Coordinates of C-alpha atoms and ligand atoms in Angstrom, one line a residue:
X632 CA -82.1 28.2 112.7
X633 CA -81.2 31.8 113.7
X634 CA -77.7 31.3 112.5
X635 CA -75.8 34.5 111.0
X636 CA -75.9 34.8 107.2
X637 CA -73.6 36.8 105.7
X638 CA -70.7 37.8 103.3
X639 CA -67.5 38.3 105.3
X640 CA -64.8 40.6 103.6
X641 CA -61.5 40.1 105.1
X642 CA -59.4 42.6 104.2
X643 CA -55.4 42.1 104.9
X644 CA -56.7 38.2 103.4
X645 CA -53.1 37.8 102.8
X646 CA -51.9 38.6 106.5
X647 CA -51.0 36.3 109.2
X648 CA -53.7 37.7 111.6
X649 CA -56.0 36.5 109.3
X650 CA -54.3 33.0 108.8
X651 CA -53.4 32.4 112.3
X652 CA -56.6 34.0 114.1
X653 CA -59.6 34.6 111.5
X654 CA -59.7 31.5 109.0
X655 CA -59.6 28.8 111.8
X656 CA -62.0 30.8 114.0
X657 CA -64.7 31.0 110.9
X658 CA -63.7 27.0 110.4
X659 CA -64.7 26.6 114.4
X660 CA -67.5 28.3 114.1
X661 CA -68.8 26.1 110.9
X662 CA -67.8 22.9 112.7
X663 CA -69.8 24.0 116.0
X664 CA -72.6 25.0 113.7
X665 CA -72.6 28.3 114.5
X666 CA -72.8 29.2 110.7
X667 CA -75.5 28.2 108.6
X668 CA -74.3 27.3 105.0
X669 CA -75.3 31.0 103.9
X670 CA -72.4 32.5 104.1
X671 CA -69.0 33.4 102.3
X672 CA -65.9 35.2 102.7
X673 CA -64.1 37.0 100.6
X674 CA -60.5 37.6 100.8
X675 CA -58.8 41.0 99.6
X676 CA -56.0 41.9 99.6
X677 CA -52.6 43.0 96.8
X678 CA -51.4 40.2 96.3
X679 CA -52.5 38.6 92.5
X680 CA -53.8 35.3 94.3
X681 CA -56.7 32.9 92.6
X682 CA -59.6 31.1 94.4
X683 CA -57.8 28.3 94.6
X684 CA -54.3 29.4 95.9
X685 CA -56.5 31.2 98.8
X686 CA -58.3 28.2 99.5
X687 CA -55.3 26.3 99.7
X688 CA -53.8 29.1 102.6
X689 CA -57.3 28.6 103.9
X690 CA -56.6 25.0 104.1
X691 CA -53.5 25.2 105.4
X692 CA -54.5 27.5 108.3
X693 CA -56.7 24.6 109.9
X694 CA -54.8 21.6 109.1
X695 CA -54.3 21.4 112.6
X696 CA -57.9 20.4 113.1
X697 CA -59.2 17.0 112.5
X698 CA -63.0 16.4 112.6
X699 CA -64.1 13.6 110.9
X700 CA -67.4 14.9 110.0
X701 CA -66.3 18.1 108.4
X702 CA -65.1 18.5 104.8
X703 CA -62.9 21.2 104.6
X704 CA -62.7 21.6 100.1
X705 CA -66.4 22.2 101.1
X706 CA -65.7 24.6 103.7
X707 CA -63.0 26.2 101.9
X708 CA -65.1 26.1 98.9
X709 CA -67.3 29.4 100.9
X710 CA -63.8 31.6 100.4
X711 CA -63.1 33.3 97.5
X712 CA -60.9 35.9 96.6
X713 CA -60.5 39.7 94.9
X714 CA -57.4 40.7 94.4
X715 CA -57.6 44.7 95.5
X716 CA -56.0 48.3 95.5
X717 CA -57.4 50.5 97.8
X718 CA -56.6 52.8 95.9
X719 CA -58.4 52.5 92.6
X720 CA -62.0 53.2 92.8
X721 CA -62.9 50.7 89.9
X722 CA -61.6 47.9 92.2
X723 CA -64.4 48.5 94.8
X724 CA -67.2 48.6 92.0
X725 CA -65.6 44.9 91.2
X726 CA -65.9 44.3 94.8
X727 CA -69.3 45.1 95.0
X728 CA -69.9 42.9 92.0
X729 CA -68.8 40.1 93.7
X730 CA -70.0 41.0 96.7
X731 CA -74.0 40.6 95.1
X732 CA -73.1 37.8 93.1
X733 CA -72.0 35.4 96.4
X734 CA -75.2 37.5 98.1
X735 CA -77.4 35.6 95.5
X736 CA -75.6 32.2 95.3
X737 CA -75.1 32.0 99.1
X738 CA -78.8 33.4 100.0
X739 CA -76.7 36.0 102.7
X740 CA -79.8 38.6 102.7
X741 CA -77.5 41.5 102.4
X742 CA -75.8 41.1 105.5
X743 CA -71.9 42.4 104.8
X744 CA -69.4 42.1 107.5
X745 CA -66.4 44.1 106.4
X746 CA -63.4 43.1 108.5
X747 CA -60.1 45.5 108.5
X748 CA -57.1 43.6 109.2
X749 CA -54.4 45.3 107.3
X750 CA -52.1 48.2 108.0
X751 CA -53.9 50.7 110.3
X752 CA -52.7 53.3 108.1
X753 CA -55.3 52.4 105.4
X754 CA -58.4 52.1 107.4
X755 CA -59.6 55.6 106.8
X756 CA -59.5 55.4 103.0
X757 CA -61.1 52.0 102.7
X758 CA -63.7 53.4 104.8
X759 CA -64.3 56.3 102.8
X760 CA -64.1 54.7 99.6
X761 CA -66.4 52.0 100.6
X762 CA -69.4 54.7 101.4
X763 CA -68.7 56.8 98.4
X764 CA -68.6 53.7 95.9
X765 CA -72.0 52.5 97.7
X766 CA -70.8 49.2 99.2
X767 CA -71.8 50.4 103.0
X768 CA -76.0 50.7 101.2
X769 CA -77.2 46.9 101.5
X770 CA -80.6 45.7 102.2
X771 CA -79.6 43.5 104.9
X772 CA -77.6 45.0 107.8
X773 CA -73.4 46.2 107.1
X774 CA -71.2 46.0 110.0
X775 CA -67.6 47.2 110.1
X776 CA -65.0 45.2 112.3
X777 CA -61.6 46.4 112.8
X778 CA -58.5 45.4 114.6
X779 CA -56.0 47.6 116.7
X780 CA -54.1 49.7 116.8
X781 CA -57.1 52.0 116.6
X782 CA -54.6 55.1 116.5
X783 CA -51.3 55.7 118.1
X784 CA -52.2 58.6 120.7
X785 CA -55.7 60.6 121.5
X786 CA -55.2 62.5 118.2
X787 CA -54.3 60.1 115.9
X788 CA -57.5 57.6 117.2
X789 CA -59.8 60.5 116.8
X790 CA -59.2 61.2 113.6
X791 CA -59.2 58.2 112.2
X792 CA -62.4 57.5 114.4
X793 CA -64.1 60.3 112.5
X794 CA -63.2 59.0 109.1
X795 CA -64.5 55.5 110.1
X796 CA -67.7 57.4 111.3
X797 CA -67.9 59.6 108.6
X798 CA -68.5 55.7 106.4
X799 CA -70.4 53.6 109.7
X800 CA -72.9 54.5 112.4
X801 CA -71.4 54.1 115.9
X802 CA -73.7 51.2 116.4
X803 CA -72.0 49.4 112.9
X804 CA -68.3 49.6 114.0
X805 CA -67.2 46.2 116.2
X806 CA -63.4 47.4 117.5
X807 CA -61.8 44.3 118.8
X808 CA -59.8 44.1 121.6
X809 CA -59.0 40.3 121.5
X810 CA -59.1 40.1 125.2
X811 CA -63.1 40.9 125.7
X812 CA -63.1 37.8 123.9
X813 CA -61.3 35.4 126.2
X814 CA -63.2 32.9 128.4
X815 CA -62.1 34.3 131.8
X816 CA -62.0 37.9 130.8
X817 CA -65.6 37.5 130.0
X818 CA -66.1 35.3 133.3
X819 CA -64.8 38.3 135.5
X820 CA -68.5 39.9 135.3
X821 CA -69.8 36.7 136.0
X822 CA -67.7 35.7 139.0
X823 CA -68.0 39.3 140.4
X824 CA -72.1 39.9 139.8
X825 CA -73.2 36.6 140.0
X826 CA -71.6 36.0 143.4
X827 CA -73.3 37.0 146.8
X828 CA -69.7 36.3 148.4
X829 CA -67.5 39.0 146.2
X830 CA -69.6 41.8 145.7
X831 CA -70.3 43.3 149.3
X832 CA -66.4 43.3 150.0
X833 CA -65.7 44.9 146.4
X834 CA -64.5 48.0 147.3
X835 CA -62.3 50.0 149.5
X836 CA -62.7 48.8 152.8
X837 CA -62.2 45.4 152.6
X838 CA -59.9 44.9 149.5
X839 CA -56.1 46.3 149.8
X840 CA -54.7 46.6 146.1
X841 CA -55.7 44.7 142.8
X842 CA -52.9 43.4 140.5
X843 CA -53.1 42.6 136.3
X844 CA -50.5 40.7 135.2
X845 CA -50.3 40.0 131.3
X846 CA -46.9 38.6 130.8
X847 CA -44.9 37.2 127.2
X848 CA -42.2 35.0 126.7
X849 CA -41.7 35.8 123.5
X850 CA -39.9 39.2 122.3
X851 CA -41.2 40.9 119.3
X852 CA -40.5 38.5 117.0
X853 CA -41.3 39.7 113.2
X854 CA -43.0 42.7 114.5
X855 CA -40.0 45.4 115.4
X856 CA -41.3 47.7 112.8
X857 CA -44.4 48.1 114.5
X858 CA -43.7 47.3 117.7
X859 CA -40.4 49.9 117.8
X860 CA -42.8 52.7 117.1
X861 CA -46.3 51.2 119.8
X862 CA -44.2 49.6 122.7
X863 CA -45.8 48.2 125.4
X864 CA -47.9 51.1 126.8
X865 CA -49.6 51.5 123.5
X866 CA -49.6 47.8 122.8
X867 CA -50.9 46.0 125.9
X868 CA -51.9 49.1 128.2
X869 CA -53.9 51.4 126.2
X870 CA -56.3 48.3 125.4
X871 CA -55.9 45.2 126.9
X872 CA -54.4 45.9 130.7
X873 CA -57.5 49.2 131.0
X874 CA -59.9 46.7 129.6
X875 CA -59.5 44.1 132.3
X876 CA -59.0 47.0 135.0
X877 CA -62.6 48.4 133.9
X878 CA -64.1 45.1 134.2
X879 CA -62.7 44.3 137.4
X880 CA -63.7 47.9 138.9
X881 CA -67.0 48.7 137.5
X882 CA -70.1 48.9 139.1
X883 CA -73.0 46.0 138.6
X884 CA -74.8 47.8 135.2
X885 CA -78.1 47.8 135.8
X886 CA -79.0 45.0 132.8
X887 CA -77.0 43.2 130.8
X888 CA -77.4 45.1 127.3
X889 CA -74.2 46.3 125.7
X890 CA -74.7 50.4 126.3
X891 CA -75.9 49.6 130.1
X892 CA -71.9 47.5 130.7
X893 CA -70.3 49.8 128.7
X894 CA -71.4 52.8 130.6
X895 CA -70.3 51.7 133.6
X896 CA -67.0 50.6 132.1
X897 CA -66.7 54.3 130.5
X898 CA -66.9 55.5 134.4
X899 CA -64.3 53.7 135.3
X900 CA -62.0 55.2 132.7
X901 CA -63.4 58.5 133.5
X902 CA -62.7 58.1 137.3
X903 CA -59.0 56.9 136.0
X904 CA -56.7 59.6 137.7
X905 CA -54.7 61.0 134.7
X906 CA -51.1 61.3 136.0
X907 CA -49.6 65.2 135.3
X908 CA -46.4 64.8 133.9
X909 CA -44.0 65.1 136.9
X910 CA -46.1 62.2 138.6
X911 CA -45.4 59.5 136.0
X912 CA -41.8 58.6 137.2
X913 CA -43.8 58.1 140.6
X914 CA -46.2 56.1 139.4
X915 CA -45.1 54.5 136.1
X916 CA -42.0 51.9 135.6
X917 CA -40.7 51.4 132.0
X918 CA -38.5 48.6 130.7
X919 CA -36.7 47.3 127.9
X920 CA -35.3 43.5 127.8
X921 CA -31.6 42.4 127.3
X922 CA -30.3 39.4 126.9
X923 CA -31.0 36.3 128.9
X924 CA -31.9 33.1 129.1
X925 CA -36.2 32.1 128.2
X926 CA -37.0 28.7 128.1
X927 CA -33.1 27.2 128.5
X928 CA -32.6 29.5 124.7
X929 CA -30.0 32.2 125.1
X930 CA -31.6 35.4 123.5
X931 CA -30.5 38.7 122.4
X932 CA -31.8 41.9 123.5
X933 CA -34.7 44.0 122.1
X934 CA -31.9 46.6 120.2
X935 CA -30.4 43.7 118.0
X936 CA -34.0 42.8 117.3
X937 CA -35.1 42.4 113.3
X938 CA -36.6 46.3 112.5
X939 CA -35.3 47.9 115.6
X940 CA -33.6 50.8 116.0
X941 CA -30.4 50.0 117.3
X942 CA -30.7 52.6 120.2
X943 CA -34.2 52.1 120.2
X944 CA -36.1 54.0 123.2
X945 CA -38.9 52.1 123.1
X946 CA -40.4 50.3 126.4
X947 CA -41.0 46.5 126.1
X948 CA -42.5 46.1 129.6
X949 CA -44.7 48.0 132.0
X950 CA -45.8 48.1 135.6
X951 CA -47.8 51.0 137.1
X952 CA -49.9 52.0 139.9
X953 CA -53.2 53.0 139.1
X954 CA -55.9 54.6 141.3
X955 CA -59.3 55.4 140.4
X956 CA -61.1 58.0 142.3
X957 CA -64.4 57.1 142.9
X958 CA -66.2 56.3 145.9
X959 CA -65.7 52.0 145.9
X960 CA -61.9 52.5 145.1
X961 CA -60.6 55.6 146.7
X962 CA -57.1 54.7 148.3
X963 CA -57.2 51.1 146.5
X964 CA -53.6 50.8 143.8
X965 CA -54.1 49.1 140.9
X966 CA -50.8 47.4 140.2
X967 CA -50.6 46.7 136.4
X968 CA -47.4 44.8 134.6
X969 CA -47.0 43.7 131.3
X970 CA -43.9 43.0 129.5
X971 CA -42.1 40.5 126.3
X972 CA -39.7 38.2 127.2
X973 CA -41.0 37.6 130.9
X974 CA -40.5 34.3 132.8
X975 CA -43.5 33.5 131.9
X976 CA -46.8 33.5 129.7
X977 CA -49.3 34.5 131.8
X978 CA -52.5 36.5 132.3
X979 CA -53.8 37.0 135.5
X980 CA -55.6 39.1 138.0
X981 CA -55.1 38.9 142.1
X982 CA -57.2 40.5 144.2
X983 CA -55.6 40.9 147.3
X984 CA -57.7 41.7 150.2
X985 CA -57.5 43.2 153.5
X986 CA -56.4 41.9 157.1
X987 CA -58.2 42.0 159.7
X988 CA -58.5 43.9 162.3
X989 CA -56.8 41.7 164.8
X990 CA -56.1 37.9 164.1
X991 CA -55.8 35.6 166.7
X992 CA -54.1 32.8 164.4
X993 CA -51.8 35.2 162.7
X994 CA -49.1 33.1 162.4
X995 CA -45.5 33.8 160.7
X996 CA -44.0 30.1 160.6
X997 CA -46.8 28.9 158.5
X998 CA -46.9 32.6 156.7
X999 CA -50.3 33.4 157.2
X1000 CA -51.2 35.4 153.8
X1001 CA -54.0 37.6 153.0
X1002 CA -57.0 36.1 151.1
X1003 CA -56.4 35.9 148.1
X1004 CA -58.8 35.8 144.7
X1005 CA -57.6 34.8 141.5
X1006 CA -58.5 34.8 138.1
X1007 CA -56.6 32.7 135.9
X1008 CA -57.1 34.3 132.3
X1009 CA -54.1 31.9 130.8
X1010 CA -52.7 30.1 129.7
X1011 CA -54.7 28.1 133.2
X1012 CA -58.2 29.5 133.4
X1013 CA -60.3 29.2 136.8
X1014 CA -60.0 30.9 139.8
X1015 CA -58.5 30.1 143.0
X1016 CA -59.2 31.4 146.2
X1017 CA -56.3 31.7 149.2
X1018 CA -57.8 31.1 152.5
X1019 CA -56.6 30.3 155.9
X1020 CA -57.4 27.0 157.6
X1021 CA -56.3 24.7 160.4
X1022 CA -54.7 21.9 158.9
X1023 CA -54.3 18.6 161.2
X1024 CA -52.3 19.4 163.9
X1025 CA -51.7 19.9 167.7
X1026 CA -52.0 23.7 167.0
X1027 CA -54.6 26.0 166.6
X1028 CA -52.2 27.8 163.9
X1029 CA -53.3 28.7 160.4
X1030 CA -52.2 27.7 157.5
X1031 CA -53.0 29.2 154.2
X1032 CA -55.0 26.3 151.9
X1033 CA -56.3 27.3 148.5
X1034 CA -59.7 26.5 146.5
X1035 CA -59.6 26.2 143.2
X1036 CA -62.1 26.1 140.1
X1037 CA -60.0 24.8 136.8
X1038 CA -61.8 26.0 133.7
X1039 CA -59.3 24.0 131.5
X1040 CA -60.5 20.5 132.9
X1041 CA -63.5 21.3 130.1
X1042 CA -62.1 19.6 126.8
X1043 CA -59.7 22.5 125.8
X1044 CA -60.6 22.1 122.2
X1045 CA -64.3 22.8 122.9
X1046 CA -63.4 26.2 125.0
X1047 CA -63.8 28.7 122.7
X1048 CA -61.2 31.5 120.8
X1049 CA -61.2 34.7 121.6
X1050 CA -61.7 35.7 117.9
X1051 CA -64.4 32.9 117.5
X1052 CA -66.4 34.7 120.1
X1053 CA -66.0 37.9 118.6
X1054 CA -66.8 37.3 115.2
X1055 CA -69.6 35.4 116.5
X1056 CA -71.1 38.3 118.4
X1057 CA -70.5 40.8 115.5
X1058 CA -72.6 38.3 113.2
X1059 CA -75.3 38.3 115.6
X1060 CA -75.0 42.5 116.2
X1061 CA -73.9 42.3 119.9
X1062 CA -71.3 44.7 121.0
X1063 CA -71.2 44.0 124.3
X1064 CA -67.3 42.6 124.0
X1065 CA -66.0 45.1 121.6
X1066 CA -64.5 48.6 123.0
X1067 CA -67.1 51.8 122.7
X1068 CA -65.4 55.0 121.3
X1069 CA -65.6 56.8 124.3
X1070 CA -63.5 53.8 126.1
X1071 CA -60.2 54.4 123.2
X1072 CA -60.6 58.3 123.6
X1073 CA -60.3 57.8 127.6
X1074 CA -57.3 54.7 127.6
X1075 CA -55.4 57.9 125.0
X1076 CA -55.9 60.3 127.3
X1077 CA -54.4 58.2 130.2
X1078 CA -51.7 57.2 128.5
X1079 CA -50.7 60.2 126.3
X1080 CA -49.4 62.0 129.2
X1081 CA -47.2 58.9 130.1
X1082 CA -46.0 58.3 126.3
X1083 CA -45.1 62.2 126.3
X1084 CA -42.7 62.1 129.2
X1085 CA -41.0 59.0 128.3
X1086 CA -40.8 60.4 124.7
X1087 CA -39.2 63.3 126.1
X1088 CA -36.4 61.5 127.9
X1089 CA -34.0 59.0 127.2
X1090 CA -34.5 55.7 129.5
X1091 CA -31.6 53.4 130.7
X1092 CA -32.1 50.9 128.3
X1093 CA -31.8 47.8 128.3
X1094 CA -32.8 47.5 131.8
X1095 CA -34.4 44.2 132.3
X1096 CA -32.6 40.7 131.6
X1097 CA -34.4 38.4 129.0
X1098 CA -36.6 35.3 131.1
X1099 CA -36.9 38.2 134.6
X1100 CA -40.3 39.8 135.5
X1101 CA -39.1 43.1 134.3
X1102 CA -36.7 45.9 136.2
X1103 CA -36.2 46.2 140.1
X1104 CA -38.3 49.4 140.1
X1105 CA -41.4 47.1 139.2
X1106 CA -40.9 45.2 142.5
X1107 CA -40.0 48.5 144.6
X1108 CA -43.4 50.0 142.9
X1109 CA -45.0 47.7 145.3
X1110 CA -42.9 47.3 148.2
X1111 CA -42.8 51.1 148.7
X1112 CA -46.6 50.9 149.4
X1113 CA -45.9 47.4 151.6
X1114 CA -46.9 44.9 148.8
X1115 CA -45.3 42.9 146.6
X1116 CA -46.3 41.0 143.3
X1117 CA -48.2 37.5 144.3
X1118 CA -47.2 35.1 141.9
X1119 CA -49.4 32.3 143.1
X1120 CA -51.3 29.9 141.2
Ligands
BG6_2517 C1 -51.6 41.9 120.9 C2 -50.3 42.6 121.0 O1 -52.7 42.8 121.0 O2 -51.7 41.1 122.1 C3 -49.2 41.6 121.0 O3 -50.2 43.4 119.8 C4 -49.3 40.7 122.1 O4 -47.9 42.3 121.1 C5 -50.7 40.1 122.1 O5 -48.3 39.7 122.0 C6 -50.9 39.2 123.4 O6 -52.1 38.5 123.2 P1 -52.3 37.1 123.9 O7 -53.7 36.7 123.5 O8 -51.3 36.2 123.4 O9 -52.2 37.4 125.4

């Protein structure tokens, strides 16, 4: 078989991405047979933890799963673990020791998959340290994967980019951006370029405004020592939200490789109008949840929250309007929301698109609406399509009827994880769904500017109520250019 082999090193082995997202992804991807049995993962981290404590959290992170077939001390038996400081050079000769040895025993070719998932703050060392102590020189190929934040503003994500580059090639470093590995994310391209309906009315003249809605329940949790200091523009926006816009907005590449999608994404970034700083309150809504009501729980606000300063500044939703000057898109807003402690969990793009000309079955009582595309990303995936039809009657009114594609009537356990797709790519040395340099550098730019203002001046705060769809001024965003949010399924 052409399955990956390879040692995976997992630093942060101790942390709860890894236990929530990156042991039960590598479990899928065994029971799917996706790996072959040549491979092992080693787990580093502080902590003084044995093989067989980590195999027990290994366990424990995919008890949940129950496949008759599948042995998991045998699949845990692949994980083993090197307690680490990042620090002490002597530790990454160790490393490497261990590294060979499970090379040999597990027949992995050389292949090394180094996966940063600890504090962001130590990325540049590790990657430093791991060149200059020789564990980036293998025989087989060495790929670097590493989790967000990649930076906290253009600066920041530069340097750090060049200490990562000054260790891997541009062509070794995977950054994730969970979302490019989602089901309907990835289905976007495939909906828009695969598609004779879509494409010819993509653009300016027949489509009015786009929305991306990414919306949370929950509030920030155990987080508010991070999150107080990111907040939602540098959380969601900066990565997620100008991920889906690019993808939605570019132009069909001209083949499928990885540099062909990415360049057209890049022009869409590029094309991004950067706000100057006296158009942001224009164009830019910030917001911070209070108290309220999610679910039937009564909940505090964001200030009382666990690591939050108690006069915190820091926004916990977003909406903007985007535009992106190019030819296709000139005059179109891009509407973008995000925000904790929403009404809902939900991820989803509407594409709303023009009127016609003149309708001869325009009809209020039965609220003609535009057509309508939309792609579920979650927690529903599929797309549904708002049309206008006659619908048994003594009228020739319209009424507005709906198509709909449900990805989630596929067994749901079979679907994919984001993460499993990802770490599946990297093992197999495809790019395409992980975010190019010159992709961070441009989301930075774009938001920097808006970061800088709202750093500059106090907000209202809180301004939203717990279990709402964010502040007034997200709505009046909208209705100020004659639209409004479509929350339709
Ligand atoms: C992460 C953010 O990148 O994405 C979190 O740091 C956020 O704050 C999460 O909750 C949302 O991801 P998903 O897959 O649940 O939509």
């Amino acid at each position: 078989t052409n399955n990956p082999k390879a040692v995976i090193v997992i630093f942060g082995a101790t942390g709860d991405l890894a236990n929530r997202k990156l042991y039960p992804s590598i479990y899928r991807l065994y029971r799917n047979g996706k790996l072959s049995d040549n491979f092992a993962v080693v787990g580093v981290a502080r902590r003084p933890w044995t093989n067989d404590i980590f195999r027990d959290k290994v366990k424990e992170s995919i008890d949940n799963f129950d496949d008759p077939h599948i042995d998991k001390d045998e699949f845990a038996s692949h994980f083993h673990y090197n307690p680490f400081d990042i620090q002490d050079l002597e530790h990454y000769q160790a490393l490497d020791g261990l590294i060979k040895e499970l090379d040999t025993n597990y027949q992995t070719e050389g292949n090394r998959l180094f996966y940063f998932s600890m504090a962001p703050n130590f990325f540049g060392t590790l990657a430093a340290n791991l060149k200059s102590e020789g564990l980036t020189q293998t025989e087989g190929w060495t790929r670097l994967v590493i989790e967000k934040p990649f930076g906290h503003d253009f600066e920041s994500a530069q340097e750090l980019n060049e200490q990562i580059r000054a260790a891997f090639t541009e062509d070794q470093i995977y950054r994730i951006d969970h979302y490019l590995g989602k089901e309907m994310v990835q289905n976007i391209e495939v909906i828009r370029f695969a598609n004779a309906l879509f494409e010819p009315l993509w653009n300016n003249q027949h489509i009015s405004n786009i929305q991306i809605t990414s919306s949370e329940t929950l509030g920030v949790e155990e987080r508010g020592r991070y999150y107080d200091s990111a907040g939602a523009l540098k959380d969601m926006v900066q990565n997620h939200m100008l991920q889906m816009l690019a993808l939605i907005a570019m132009d069909m590449p001209i083949k499928l490789t990885p540099a062909e999608i990415r360049s057209e994404k890049v022009k869409v970034l590029r094309a991004l109008r950067v706000f100057d700083e006296k158009e942001v309150d224009e164009h830019v809504v910030r917001g911070q949840y209070g108290e309220g009501t999610v679910n039937g729980e009564q909940l505090p606000t964001y200030r009382e929250g666990h690591g939050v300063d108690p006069e915190s500044n820091t926004d916990t939703f977003v909406a903007a309007k985007l535009m992106i000057d190019n030819f296709r898109w000139a005059g179109v807003p891009f509407y973008i929301r995000t925000g904790k402690r929403m009404e809902k969990k939900a991820t989803k793009i509407v594409v709303e698109f023009k009127d016609l000309p003149m309708n001869l079955y325009y009809d209020k009582e039965h609220d003609t609406k535009p057509n309508l595309l939309v792609i579920h990303v979650q927690p529903d995936e599929g797309i549904t399509l708002h049309l206008n039809a006659k619908k048994g009657d003594y009228n020739a009114s319209s009424t507005p009827i709906t198509l709909s594609y449900d990805n989630n009537a596929k067994d749901k356990m079979n679907t994919p994880e984001a993460y499993e797709t990802l770490l599946n790519d990297c093992m197999h040395g495809d790019s395409t769904n992980f975010t190019h340099w010159d992709e961070v550098a441009l989301s930075w730019k774009f938001v920097d500017v808006i970061a800088n203002v709202w750093a500059n001046k106090k907000a209202n705060f809180p301004n939203y109520k717990s279990g709402t769809n964010g502040p007034e001024e997200a709505d009046l965003l909208l209705n100020k250019d004659g639209f409004e949010w479509w929350d339709v399924s």
